[in-house]
Amino acid sequence: MPRERLGDVVRFYADLLGLPIWPMGRQIPGGAGLGDPVAGLYLQFRHDPEIDPVRRRFTLVVDSLDALEKRLQEVEKRYRRYRGFGWTDQYILLHDPAGHLVEVRQMQAL
């Protein structure tokens, strides 16, 4: 991600999607870490990143798509919600401030 987008990207993942920011002792120089420090999300700084907004996508799981959708509407963030054939086949697609495509699905009870 571009270094100048750091604040926007961290606010997107931490404030909007609820990922915790890695503690300072766990941060890796040259980027920003969010989520679980062992298996979380690490966004590396690049001067001129090549981001394909369609091809590169990753999936996050949240407790409630409805709650996320409400937050997205409150901050007027563009997104698309998709519904498949089954009740559990629902997800939201949106772009982070760096241009990455993010798919968000709801955690399903076992």
PDB file of N, CA and C in Angstrom:
ATOM      1  N   MET A   1       0.841  -1.171   0.000  1.00  0.00           N
ATOM      2  CA  MET A   1       0.000   0.000   0.000  1.00  0.00           C
ATOM      3  C   MET A   1       0.885   1.232   0.000  1.00  0.00           C
ATOM      4  N   PRO A   2       0.415   2.324  -0.529  1.00  0.00           N
ATOM      5  CA  PRO A   2       1.187   3.564  -0.473  1.00  0.00           C
ATOM      6  C   PRO A   2       1.291   4.060   0.971  1.00  0.00           C
ATOM      7  N   ARG A   3       2.483   4.496   1.375  1.00  0.00           N
ATOM      8  CA  ARG A   3       2.707   4.959   2.743  1.00  0.00           C
ATOM      9  C   ARG A   3       1.755   6.103   3.113  1.00  0.00           C
ATOM     10  N   GLU A   4       1.449   6.970   2.174  1.00  0.00           N
ATOM     11  CA  GLU A   4       0.577   8.114   2.471  1.00  0.00           C
ATOM     12  C   GLU A   4      -0.873   7.710   2.760  1.00  0.00           C
ATOM     13  N   ARG A   5      -1.243   6.470   2.482  1.00  0.00           N
ATOM     14  CA  ARG A   5      -2.601   5.984   2.771  1.00  0.00           C
ATOM     15  C   ARG A   5      -2.702   5.272   4.110  1.00  0.00           C
ATOM     16  N   LEU A   6      -1.591   5.210   4.862  1.00  0.00           N
ATOM     17  CA  LEU A   6      -1.550   4.451   6.109  1.00  0.00           C
ATOM     18  C   LEU A   6      -2.686   4.812   7.055  1.00  0.00           C
ATOM     19  N   GLY A   7      -2.887   6.091   7.347  1.00  0.00           N
ATOM     20  CA  GLY A   7      -3.937   6.498   8.279  1.00  0.00           C
ATOM     21  C   GLY A   7      -5.313   6.056   7.826  1.00  0.00           C
ATOM     22  N   ASP A   8      -5.614   6.247   6.541  1.00  0.00           N
ATOM     23  CA  ASP A   8      -6.918   5.854   6.006  1.00  0.00           C
ATOM     24  C   ASP A   8      -7.111   4.340   6.061  1.00  0.00           C
ATOM     25  N   VAL A   9      -6.055   3.607   5.724  1.00  0.00           N
ATOM     26  CA  VAL A   9      -6.138   2.140   5.707  1.00  0.00           C
ATOM     27  C   VAL A   9      -6.317   1.598   7.123  1.00  0.00           C
ATOM     28  N   VAL A  10      -5.559   2.126   8.076  1.00  0.00           N
ATOM     29  CA  VAL A  10      -5.686   1.660   9.459  1.00  0.00           C
ATOM     30  C   VAL A  10      -7.074   1.983   9.999  1.00  0.00           C
ATOM     31  N   ARG A  11      -7.589   3.175   9.734  1.00  0.00           N
ATOM     32  CA  ARG A  11      -8.952   3.510  10.183  1.00  0.00           C
ATOM     33  C   ARG A  11      -9.981   2.574   9.553  1.00  0.00           C
ATOM     34  N   PHE A  12      -9.808   2.240   8.279  1.00  0.00           N
ATOM     35  CA  PHE A  12     -10.731   1.345   7.588  1.00  0.00           C
ATOM     36  C   PHE A  12     -10.784  -0.016   8.279  1.00  0.00           C
ATOM     37  N   TYR A  13      -9.614  -0.633   8.481  1.00  0.00           N
ATOM     38  CA  TYR A  13      -9.588  -1.975   9.049  1.00  0.00           C
ATOM     39  C   TYR A  13      -9.849  -1.986  10.555  1.00  0.00           C
ATOM     40  N   ALA A  14      -9.333  -1.014  11.283  1.00  0.00           N
ATOM     41  CA  ALA A  14      -9.494  -1.006  12.740  1.00  0.00           C
ATOM     42  C   ALA A  14     -10.849  -0.438  13.152  1.00  0.00           C
ATOM     43  N   ASP A  15     -11.176   0.753  12.707  1.00  0.00           N
ATOM     44  CA  ASP A  15     -12.404   1.411  13.151  1.00  0.00           C
ATOM     45  C   ASP A  15     -13.651   0.868  12.466  1.00  0.00           C
ATOM     46  N   LEU A  16     -13.572   0.637  11.168  1.00  0.00           N
ATOM     47  CA  LEU A  16     -14.762   0.205  10.430  1.00  0.00           C
ATOM     48  C   LEU A  16     -14.982  -1.304  10.503  1.00  0.00           C
ATOM     49  N   LEU A  17     -13.907  -2.086  10.290  1.00  0.00           N
ATOM     50  CA  LEU A  17     -14.061  -3.546  10.277  1.00  0.00           C
ATOM     51  C   LEU A  17     -13.735  -4.203  11.607  1.00  0.00           C
ATOM     52  N   GLY A  18     -13.160  -3.464  12.543  1.00  0.00           N
ATOM     53  CA  GLY A  18     -12.949  -3.982  13.891  1.00  0.00           C
ATOM     54  C   GLY A  18     -11.696  -4.813  14.107  1.00  0.00           C
ATOM     55  N   LEU A  19     -10.732  -4.781  13.185  1.00  0.00           N
ATOM     56  CA  LEU A  19      -9.492  -5.532  13.403  1.00  0.00           C
ATOM     57  C   LEU A  19      -8.610  -4.773  14.387  1.00  0.00           C
ATOM     58  N   PRO A  20      -8.063  -5.457  15.383  1.00  0.00           N
ATOM     59  CA  PRO A  20      -7.155  -4.764  16.303  1.00  0.00           C
ATOM     60  C   PRO A  20      -5.820  -4.463  15.608  1.00  0.00           C
ATOM     61  N   ILE A  21      -5.212  -3.354  15.978  1.00  0.00           N
ATOM     62  CA  ILE A  21      -3.894  -2.995  15.455  1.00  0.00           C
ATOM     63  C   ILE A  21      -2.851  -3.778  16.252  1.00  0.00           C
ATOM     64  N   TRP A  22      -1.866  -4.339  15.564  1.00  0.00           N
ATOM     65  CA  TRP A  22      -0.822  -5.079  16.266  1.00  0.00           C
ATOM     66  C   TRP A  22      -0.135  -4.164  17.270  1.00  0.00           C
ATOM     67  N   PRO A  23       0.254  -4.694  18.436  1.00  0.00           N
ATOM     68  CA  PRO A  23       1.025  -3.891  19.394  1.00  0.00           C
ATOM     69  C   PRO A  23       2.335  -3.424  18.753  1.00  0.00           C
ATOM     70  N   MET A  24       2.873  -2.308  19.215  1.00  0.00           N
ATOM     71  CA  MET A  24       4.100  -1.745  18.635  1.00  0.00           C
ATOM     72  C   MET A  24       5.234  -2.776  18.610  1.00  0.00           C
ATOM     73  N   GLY A  25       5.348  -3.597  19.624  1.00  0.00           N
ATOM     74  CA  GLY A  25       6.400  -4.602  19.664  1.00  0.00           C
ATOM     75  C   GLY A  25       6.261  -5.687  18.617  1.00  0.00           C
ATOM     76  N   ARG A  26       5.076  -5.862  18.054  1.00  0.00           N
ATOM     77  CA  ARG A  26       4.825  -6.897  17.034  1.00  0.00           C
ATOM     78  C   ARG A  26       4.821  -6.330  15.617  1.00  0.00           C
ATOM     79  N   GLN A  27       4.784  -4.998  15.481  1.00  0.00           N
ATOM     80  CA  GLN A  27       4.775  -4.390  14.153  1.00  0.00           C
ATOM     81  C   GLN A  27       6.081  -4.686  13.428  1.00  0.00           C
ATOM     82  N   ILE A  28       5.995  -4.895  12.126  1.00  0.00           N
ATOM     83  CA  ILE A  28       7.150  -5.183  11.285  1.00  0.00           C
ATOM     84  C   ILE A  28       7.474  -3.897  10.513  1.00  0.00           C
ATOM     85  N   PRO A  29       8.712  -3.452  10.538  1.00  0.00           N
ATOM     86  CA  PRO A  29       9.058  -2.241   9.783  1.00  0.00           C
ATOM     87  C   PRO A  29       8.701  -2.384   8.305  1.00  0.00           C
ATOM     88  N   GLY A  30       8.226  -1.297   7.728  1.00  0.00           N
ATOM     89  CA  GLY A  30       7.897  -1.303   6.306  1.00  0.00           C
ATOM     90  C   GLY A  30       6.455  -1.597   5.999  1.00  0.00           C
ATOM     91  N   GLY A  31       5.601  -1.600   7.023  1.00  0.00           N
ATOM     92  CA  GLY A  31       4.193  -1.876   6.771  1.00  0.00           C
ATOM     93  C   GLY A  31       3.370  -1.695   8.021  1.00  0.00           C
ATOM     94  N   ALA A  32       2.165  -2.214   7.981  1.00  0.00           N
ATOM     95  CA  ALA A  32       1.241  -2.125   9.110  1.00  0.00           C
ATOM     96  C   ALA A  32       0.566  -3.469   9.305  1.00  0.00           C
ATOM     97  N   GLY A  33       0.483  -3.907  10.574  1.00  0.00           N
ATOM     98  CA  GLY A  33      -0.135  -5.182  10.893  1.00  0.00           C
ATOM     99  C   GLY A  33      -1.427  -4.990  11.666  1.00  0.00           C
ATOM    100  N   LEU A  34      -2.437  -5.756  11.304  1.00  0.00           N
ATOM    101  CA  LEU A  34      -3.744  -5.706  11.948  1.00  0.00           C
ATOM    102  C   LEU A  34      -4.268  -7.118  12.141  1.00  0.00           C
ATOM    103  N   GLY A  35      -5.207  -7.275  13.058  1.00  0.00           N
ATOM    104  CA  GLY A  35      -5.786  -8.583  13.322  1.00  0.00           C
ATOM    105  C   GLY A  35      -4.909  -9.365  14.282  1.00  0.00           C
ATOM    106  N   ASP A  36      -4.939 -10.672  14.193  1.00  0.00           N
ATOM    107  CA  ASP A  36      -4.140 -11.542  15.039  1.00  0.00           C
ATOM    108  C   ASP A  36      -2.663 -11.385  14.663  1.00  0.00           C
ATOM    109  N   PRO A  37      -1.779 -11.051  15.614  1.00  0.00           N
ATOM    110  CA  PRO A  37      -0.363 -10.860  15.279  1.00  0.00           C
ATOM    111  C   PRO A  37       0.325 -12.104  14.711  1.00  0.00           C
ATOM    112  N   VAL A  38      -0.220 -13.287  14.974  1.00  0.00           N
ATOM    113  CA  VAL A  38       0.391 -14.512  14.460  1.00  0.00           C
ATOM    114  C   VAL A  38      -0.081 -14.813  13.031  1.00  0.00           C
ATOM    115  N   ALA A  39      -1.350 -14.604  12.768  1.00  0.00           N
ATOM    116  CA  ALA A  39      -1.893 -14.954  11.451  1.00  0.00           C
ATOM    117  C   ALA A  39      -2.830 -13.859  10.944  1.00  0.00           C
ATOM    118  N   GLY A  40      -2.460 -12.619  11.163  1.00  0.00           N
ATOM    119  CA  GLY A  40      -3.326 -11.515  10.774  1.00  0.00           C
ATOM    120  C   GLY A  40      -2.996 -10.961   9.405  1.00  0.00           C
ATOM    121  N   LEU A  41      -3.291  -9.699   9.244  1.00  0.00           N
ATOM    122  CA  LEU A  41      -3.139  -8.999   7.977  1.00  0.00           C
ATOM    123  C   LEU A  41      -1.934  -8.073   8.066  1.00  0.00           C
ATOM    124  N   TYR A  42      -0.987  -8.222   7.148  1.00  0.00           N
ATOM    125  CA  TYR A  42       0.174  -7.334   7.084  1.00  0.00           C
ATOM    126  C   TYR A  42       0.153  -6.634   5.740  1.00  0.00           C
ATOM    127  N   LEU A  43       0.061  -5.312   5.775  1.00  0.00           N
ATOM    128  CA  LEU A  43       0.047  -4.517   4.553  1.00  0.00           C
ATOM    129  C   LEU A  43       1.407  -3.841   4.411  1.00  0.00           C
ATOM    130  N   GLN A  44       2.116  -4.193   3.349  1.00  0.00           N
ATOM    131  CA  GLN A  44       3.467  -3.692   3.138  1.00  0.00           C
ATOM    132  C   GLN A  44       3.435  -2.397   2.344  1.00  0.00           C
ATOM    133  N   PHE A  45       4.295  -1.444   2.739  1.00  0.00           N
ATOM    134  CA  PHE A  45       4.401  -0.183   2.007  1.00  0.00           C
ATOM    135  C   PHE A  45       5.110  -0.422   0.680  1.00  0.00           C
ATOM    136  N   ARG A  46       4.609   0.214  -0.343  1.00  0.00           N
ATOM    137  CA  ARG A  46       5.240   0.214  -1.665  1.00  0.00           C
ATOM    138  C   ARG A  46       5.135   1.623  -2.219  1.00  0.00           C
ATOM    139  N   HIS A  47       6.195   2.058  -2.910  1.00  0.00           N
ATOM    140  CA  HIS A  47       6.169   3.405  -3.484  1.00  0.00           C
ATOM    141  C   HIS A  47       5.110   3.506  -4.576  1.00  0.00           C
ATOM    142  N   ASP A  48       5.068   2.519  -5.448  1.00  0.00           N
ATOM    143  CA  ASP A  48       4.124   2.528  -6.567  1.00  0.00           C
ATOM    144  C   ASP A  48       3.457   1.156  -6.649  1.00  0.00           C
ATOM    145  N   PRO A  49       2.528   0.873  -5.723  1.00  0.00           N
ATOM    146  CA  PRO A  49       1.926  -0.474  -5.716  1.00  0.00           C
ATOM    147  C   PRO A  49       1.036  -0.705  -6.933  1.00  0.00           C
ATOM    148  N   GLU A  50       1.096  -1.919  -7.425  1.00  0.00           N
ATOM    149  CA  GLU A  50       0.203  -2.311  -8.519  1.00  0.00           C
ATOM    150  C   GLU A  50      -0.933  -3.111  -7.902  1.00  0.00           C
ATOM    151  N   ILE A  51      -2.088  -2.495  -7.795  1.00  0.00           N
ATOM    152  CA  ILE A  51      -3.237  -3.150  -7.171  1.00  0.00           C
ATOM    153  C   ILE A  51      -4.286  -3.402  -8.235  1.00  0.00           C
ATOM    154  N   ASP A  52      -4.605  -4.647  -8.442  1.00  0.00           N
ATOM    155  CA  ASP A  52      -5.682  -5.013  -9.353  1.00  0.00           C
ATOM    156  C   ASP A  52      -6.929  -5.153  -8.493  1.00  0.00           C
ATOM    157  N   PRO A  53      -7.855  -4.190  -8.567  1.00  0.00           N
ATOM    158  CA  PRO A  53      -9.001  -4.193  -7.650  1.00  0.00           C
ATOM    159  C   PRO A  53      -9.960  -5.358  -7.834  1.00  0.00           C
ATOM    160  N   VAL A  54      -9.814  -6.124  -8.904  1.00  0.00           N
ATOM    161  CA  VAL A  54     -10.701  -7.260  -9.122  1.00  0.00           C
ATOM    162  C   VAL A  54      -9.996  -8.572  -8.782  1.00  0.00           C
ATOM    163  N   ARG A  55      -8.765  -8.733  -9.218  1.00  0.00           N
ATOM    164  CA  ARG A  55      -8.074 -10.011  -9.064  1.00  0.00           C
ATOM    165  C   ARG A  55      -7.634 -10.263  -7.626  1.00  0.00           C
ATOM    166  N   ARG A  56      -7.087  -9.290  -6.979  1.00  0.00           N
ATOM    167  CA  ARG A  56      -6.586  -9.482  -5.616  1.00  0.00           C
ATOM    168  C   ARG A  56      -7.700  -9.199  -4.629  1.00  0.00           C
ATOM    169  N   ARG A  57      -8.077 -10.210  -3.918  1.00  0.00           N
ATOM    170  CA  ARG A  57      -9.135 -10.056  -2.933  1.00  0.00           C
ATOM    171  C   ARG A  57      -8.842 -10.983  -1.767  1.00  0.00           C
ATOM    172  N   PHE A  58      -9.241 -10.553  -0.601  1.00  0.00           N
ATOM    173  CA  PHE A  58      -9.146 -11.440   0.542  1.00  0.00           C
ATOM    174  C   PHE A  58     -10.440 -11.373   1.310  1.00  0.00           C
ATOM    175  N   THR A  59     -10.662 -12.374   2.135  1.00  0.00           N
ATOM    176  CA  THR A  59     -11.927 -12.521   2.838  1.00  0.00           C
ATOM    177  C   THR A  59     -11.726 -12.339   4.330  1.00  0.00           C
ATOM    178  N   LEU A  60     -12.608 -11.564   4.925  1.00  0.00           N
ATOM    179  CA  LEU A  60     -12.663 -11.397   6.375  1.00  0.00           C
ATOM    180  C   LEU A  60     -13.989 -11.946   6.858  1.00  0.00           C
ATOM    181  N   VAL A  61     -14.005 -12.430   8.090  1.00  0.00           N
ATOM    182  CA  VAL A  61     -15.229 -12.970   8.676  1.00  0.00           C
ATOM    183  C   VAL A  61     -15.618 -12.089   9.855  1.00  0.00           C
ATOM    184  N   VAL A  62     -16.884 -11.677   9.881  1.00  0.00           N
ATOM    185  CA  VAL A  62     -17.399 -10.848  10.973  1.00  0.00           C
ATOM    186  C   VAL A  62     -18.554 -11.566  11.655  1.00  0.00           C
ATOM    187  N   ASP A  63     -18.917 -11.083  12.835  1.00  0.00           N
ATOM    188  CA  ASP A  63     -20.038 -11.681  13.563  1.00  0.00           C
ATOM    189  C   ASP A  63     -21.369 -11.396  12.888  1.00  0.00           C
ATOM    190  N   SER A  64     -21.511 -10.201  12.286  1.00  0.00           N
ATOM    191  CA  SER A  64     -22.801  -9.815  11.726  1.00  0.00           C
ATOM    192  C   SER A  64     -22.629  -8.934  10.494  1.00  0.00           C
ATOM    193  N   LEU A  65     -23.108  -9.423   9.349  1.00  0.00           N
ATOM    194  CA  LEU A  65     -23.113  -8.599   8.144  1.00  0.00           C
ATOM    195  C   LEU A  65     -24.073  -7.427   8.283  1.00  0.00           C
ATOM    196  N   ASP A  66     -25.176  -7.634   8.990  1.00  0.00           N
ATOM    197  CA  ASP A  66     -26.141  -6.553   9.174  1.00  0.00           C
ATOM    198  C   ASP A  66     -25.518  -5.388   9.951  1.00  0.00           C
ATOM    199  N   ALA A  67     -24.751  -5.701  10.989  1.00  0.00           N
ATOM    200  CA  ALA A  67     -24.096  -4.652  11.777  1.00  0.00           C
ATOM    201  C   ALA A  67     -23.050  -3.931  10.930  1.00  0.00           C
ATOM    202  N   LEU A  68     -22.295  -4.677  10.132  1.00  0.00           N
ATOM    203  CA  LEU A  68     -21.311  -4.046   9.258  1.00  0.00           C
ATOM    204  C   LEU A  68     -22.001  -3.168   8.229  1.00  0.00           C
ATOM    205  N   GLU A  69     -23.067  -3.667   7.651  1.00  0.00           N
ATOM    206  CA  GLU A  69     -23.797  -2.888   6.644  1.00  0.00           C
ATOM    207  C   GLU A  69     -24.306  -1.577   7.249  1.00  0.00           C
ATOM    208  N   LYS A  70     -24.776  -1.625   8.473  1.00  0.00           N
ATOM    209  CA  LYS A  70     -25.254  -0.410   9.139  1.00  0.00           C
ATOM    210  C   LYS A  70     -24.106   0.593   9.312  1.00  0.00           C
ATOM    211  N   ARG A  71     -22.914   0.107   9.749  1.00  0.00           N
ATOM    212  CA  ARG A  71     -21.755   1.000   9.897  1.00  0.00           C
ATOM    213  C   ARG A  71     -21.341   1.595   8.558  1.00  0.00           C
ATOM    214  N   LEU A  72     -21.354   0.775   7.509  1.00  0.00           N
ATOM    215  CA  LEU A  72     -20.990   1.264   6.179  1.00  0.00           C
ATOM    216  C   LEU A  72     -21.941   2.350   5.712  1.00  0.00           C
ATOM    217  N   GLN A  73     -23.215   2.172   5.978  1.00  0.00           N
ATOM    218  CA  GLN A  73     -24.198   3.190   5.601  1.00  0.00           C
ATOM    219  C   GLN A  73     -24.005   4.471   6.399  1.00  0.00           C
ATOM    220  N   GLU A  74     -23.689   4.339   7.689  1.00  0.00           N
ATOM    221  CA  GLU A  74     -23.484   5.515   8.544  1.00  0.00           C
ATOM    222  C   GLU A  74     -22.321   6.376   8.061  1.00  0.00           C
ATOM    223  N   VAL A  75     -21.259   5.745   7.589  1.00  0.00           N
ATOM    224  CA  VAL A  75     -20.092   6.505   7.126  1.00  0.00           C
ATOM    225  C   VAL A  75     -20.112   6.725   5.613  1.00  0.00           C
ATOM    226  N   GLU A  76     -21.191   6.295   4.972  1.00  0.00           N
ATOM    227  CA  GLU A  76     -21.401   6.469   3.535  1.00  0.00           C
ATOM    228  C   GLU A  76     -20.282   5.842   2.706  1.00  0.00           C
ATOM    229  N   LYS A  77     -19.871   4.644   3.103  1.00  0.00           N
ATOM    230  CA  LYS A  77     -18.857   3.885   2.380  1.00  0.00           C
ATOM    231  C   LYS A  77     -19.534   3.035   1.322  1.00  0.00           C
ATOM    232  N   ARG A  78     -19.048   3.084   0.103  1.00  0.00           N
ATOM    233  CA  ARG A  78     -19.632   2.296  -0.988  1.00  0.00           C
ATOM    234  C   ARG A  78     -19.320   0.815  -0.789  1.00  0.00           C
ATOM    235  N   TYR A  79     -20.305  -0.010  -1.038  1.00  0.00           N
ATOM    236  CA  TYR A  79     -20.171  -1.459  -0.919  1.00  0.00           C
ATOM    237  C   TYR A  79     -21.278  -2.101  -1.733  1.00  0.00           C
ATOM    238  N   ARG A  80     -21.176  -3.408  -1.917  1.00  0.00           N
ATOM    239  CA  ARG A  80     -22.255  -4.183  -2.544  1.00  0.00           C
ATOM    240  C   ARG A  80     -22.487  -5.415  -1.689  1.00  0.00           C
ATOM    241  N   ARG A  81     -23.737  -5.683  -1.402  1.00  0.00           N
ATOM    242  CA  ARG A  81     -24.089  -6.891  -0.652  1.00  0.00           C
ATOM    243  C   ARG A  81     -24.683  -7.892  -1.625  1.00  0.00           C
ATOM    244  N   TYR A  82     -24.202  -9.114  -1.548  1.00  0.00           N
ATOM    245  CA  TYR A  82     -24.660 -10.175  -2.440  1.00  0.00           C
ATOM    246  C   TYR A  82     -25.343 -11.262  -1.631  1.00  0.00           C
ATOM    247  N   ARG A  83     -26.398 -11.811  -2.215  1.00  0.00           N
ATOM    248  CA  ARG A  83     -27.111 -12.918  -1.601  1.00  0.00           C
ATOM    249  C   ARG A  83     -27.184 -14.048  -2.624  1.00  0.00           C
ATOM    250  N   GLY A  84     -26.810 -15.241  -2.164  1.00  0.00           N
ATOM    251  CA  GLY A  84     -26.857 -16.407  -3.032  1.00  0.00           C
ATOM    252  C   GLY A  84     -28.157 -17.155  -2.846  1.00  0.00           C
ATOM    253  N   PHE A  85     -28.141 -18.437  -3.148  1.00  0.00           N
ATOM    254  CA  PHE A  85     -29.342 -19.249  -3.049  1.00  0.00           C
ATOM    255  C   PHE A  85     -29.674 -19.643  -1.619  1.00  0.00           C
ATOM    256  N   GLY A  86     -28.670 -19.853  -0.795  1.00  0.00           N
ATOM    257  CA  GLY A  86     -28.904 -20.274   0.580  1.00  0.00           C
ATOM    258  C   GLY A  86     -28.818 -19.121   1.553  1.00  0.00           C
ATOM    259  N   TRP A  87     -29.355 -19.311   2.757  1.00  0.00           N
ATOM    260  CA  TRP A  87     -29.346 -18.271   3.778  1.00  0.00           C
ATOM    261  C   TRP A  87     -27.925 -17.886   4.156  1.00  0.00           C
ATOM    262  N   THR A  88     -27.031 -18.868   4.157  1.00  0.00           N
ATOM    263  CA  THR A  88     -25.654 -18.594   4.566  1.00  0.00           C
ATOM    264  C   THR A  88     -24.802 -18.019   3.444  1.00  0.00           C
ATOM    265  N   ASP A  89     -25.304 -17.991   2.238  1.00  0.00           N
ATOM    266  CA  ASP A  89     -24.535 -17.503   1.102  1.00  0.00           C
ATOM    267  C   ASP A  89     -24.760 -16.004   0.911  1.00  0.00           C
ATOM    268  N   GLN A  90     -24.170 -15.221   1.801  1.00  0.00           N
ATOM    269  CA  GLN A  90     -24.255 -13.770   1.744  1.00  0.00           C
ATOM    270  C   GLN A  90     -22.877 -13.194   2.021  1.00  0.00           C
ATOM    271  N   TYR A  91     -22.560 -12.107   1.353  1.00  0.00           N
ATOM    272  CA  TYR A  91     -21.289 -11.447   1.605  1.00  0.00           C
ATOM    273  C   TYR A  91     -21.346 -10.006   1.114  1.00  0.00           C
ATOM    274  N   ILE A  92     -20.402  -9.213   1.589  1.00  0.00           N
ATOM    275  CA  ILE A  92     -20.275  -7.816   1.202  1.00  0.00           C
ATOM    276  C   ILE A  92     -18.932  -7.650   0.520  1.00  0.00           C
ATOM    277  N   LEU A  93     -18.918  -6.933  -0.594  1.00  0.00           N
ATOM    278  CA  LEU A  93     -17.680  -6.577  -1.272  1.00  0.00           C
ATOM    279  C   LEU A  93     -17.486  -5.072  -1.175  1.00  0.00           C
ATOM    280  N   LEU A  94     -16.254  -4.660  -0.852  1.00  0.00           N
ATOM    281  CA  LEU A  94     -15.917  -3.247  -0.808  1.00  0.00           C
ATOM    282  C   LEU A  94     -14.419  -3.103  -1.014  1.00  0.00           C
ATOM    283  N   HIS A  95     -13.974  -1.898  -1.286  1.00  0.00           N
ATOM    284  CA  HIS A  95     -12.553  -1.619  -1.482  1.00  0.00           C
ATOM    285  C   HIS A  95     -12.006  -0.858  -0.286  1.00  0.00           C
ATOM    286  N   ASP A  96     -10.793  -1.227   0.118  1.00  0.00           N
ATOM    287  CA  ASP A  96     -10.138  -0.462   1.174  1.00  0.00           C
ATOM    288  C   ASP A  96      -9.550   0.819   0.561  1.00  0.00           C
ATOM    289  N   PRO A  97      -9.071   1.747   1.371  1.00  0.00           N
ATOM    290  CA  PRO A  97      -8.555   3.013   0.840  1.00  0.00           C
ATOM    291  C   PRO A  97      -7.336   2.862  -0.078  1.00  0.00           C
ATOM    292  N   ALA A  98      -6.656   1.720  -0.023  1.00  0.00           N
ATOM    293  CA  ALA A  98      -5.523   1.493  -0.916  1.00  0.00           C
ATOM    294  C   ALA A  98      -5.958   0.858  -2.232  1.00  0.00           C
ATOM    295  N   GLY A  99      -7.226   0.448  -2.329  1.00  0.00           N
ATOM    296  CA  GLY A  99      -7.746  -0.136  -3.558  1.00  0.00           C
ATOM    297  C   GLY A  99      -7.910  -1.636  -3.550  1.00  0.00           C
ATOM    298  N   HIS A 100      -7.563  -2.320  -2.449  1.00  0.00           N
ATOM    299  CA  HIS A 100      -7.728  -3.773  -2.373  1.00  0.00           C
ATOM    300  C   HIS A 100      -9.203  -4.127  -2.270  1.00  0.00           C
ATOM    301  N   LEU A 101      -9.604  -5.180  -2.952  1.00  0.00           N
ATOM    302  CA  LEU A 101     -10.967  -5.686  -2.861  1.00  0.00           C
ATOM    303  C   LEU A 101     -11.079  -6.577  -1.632  1.00  0.00           C
ATOM    304  N   VAL A 102     -12.049  -6.285  -0.781  1.00  0.00           N
ATOM    305  CA  VAL A 102     -12.247  -7.028   0.460  1.00  0.00           C
ATOM    306  C   VAL A 102     -13.617  -7.685   0.424  1.00  0.00           C
ATOM    307  N   GLU A 103     -13.645  -8.969   0.669  1.00  0.00           N
ATOM    308  CA  GLU A 103     -14.897  -9.730   0.782  1.00  0.00           C
ATOM    309  C   GLU A 103     -15.125  -9.982   2.261  1.00  0.00           C
ATOM    310  N   VAL A 104     -16.323  -9.682   2.739  1.00  0.00           N
ATOM    311  CA  VAL A 104     -16.635  -9.886   4.149  1.00  0.00           C
ATOM    312  C   VAL A 104     -17.812 -10.847   4.241  1.00  0.00           C
ATOM    313  N   ARG A 105     -17.605 -11.912   4.987  1.00  0.00           N
ATOM    314  CA  ARG A 105     -18.654 -12.915   5.181  1.00  0.00           C
ATOM    315  C   ARG A 105     -19.005 -12.973   6.665  1.00  0.00           C
ATOM    316  N   GLN A 106     -20.161 -13.522   6.944  1.00  0.00           N
ATOM    317  CA  GLN A 106     -20.627 -13.640   8.323  1.00  0.00           C
ATOM    318  C   GLN A 106     -20.241 -14.991   8.894  1.00  0.00           C
ATOM    319  N   MET A 107     -19.786 -14.983  10.155  1.00  0.00           N
ATOM    320  CA  MET A 107     -19.465 -16.227  10.839  1.00  0.00           C
ATOM    321  C   MET A 107     -20.754 -17.024  11.026  1.00  0.00           C
ATOM    322  N   GLN A 108     -20.699 -18.297  10.721  1.00  0.00           N
ATOM    323  CA  GLN A 108     -21.864 -19.154  10.827  1.00  0.00           C
ATOM    324  C   GLN A 108     -21.776 -20.013  12.081  1.00  0.00           C
ATOM    325  N   ALA A 109     -22.881 -20.164  12.772  1.00  0.00           N
ATOM    326  CA  ALA A 109     -22.917 -21.025  13.956  1.00  0.00           C
ATOM    327  C   ALA A 109     -22.777 -22.483  13.527  1.00  0.00           C
ATOM    328  N   LEU A 110     -22.094 -23.256  14.347  1.00  0.00           N
ATOM    329  CA  LEU A 110     -21.929 -24.689  14.051  1.00  0.00           C
ATOM    330  C   LEU A 110     -23.088 -25.489  14.530  1.00  0.00           C
TER     331      LEU A 110
END
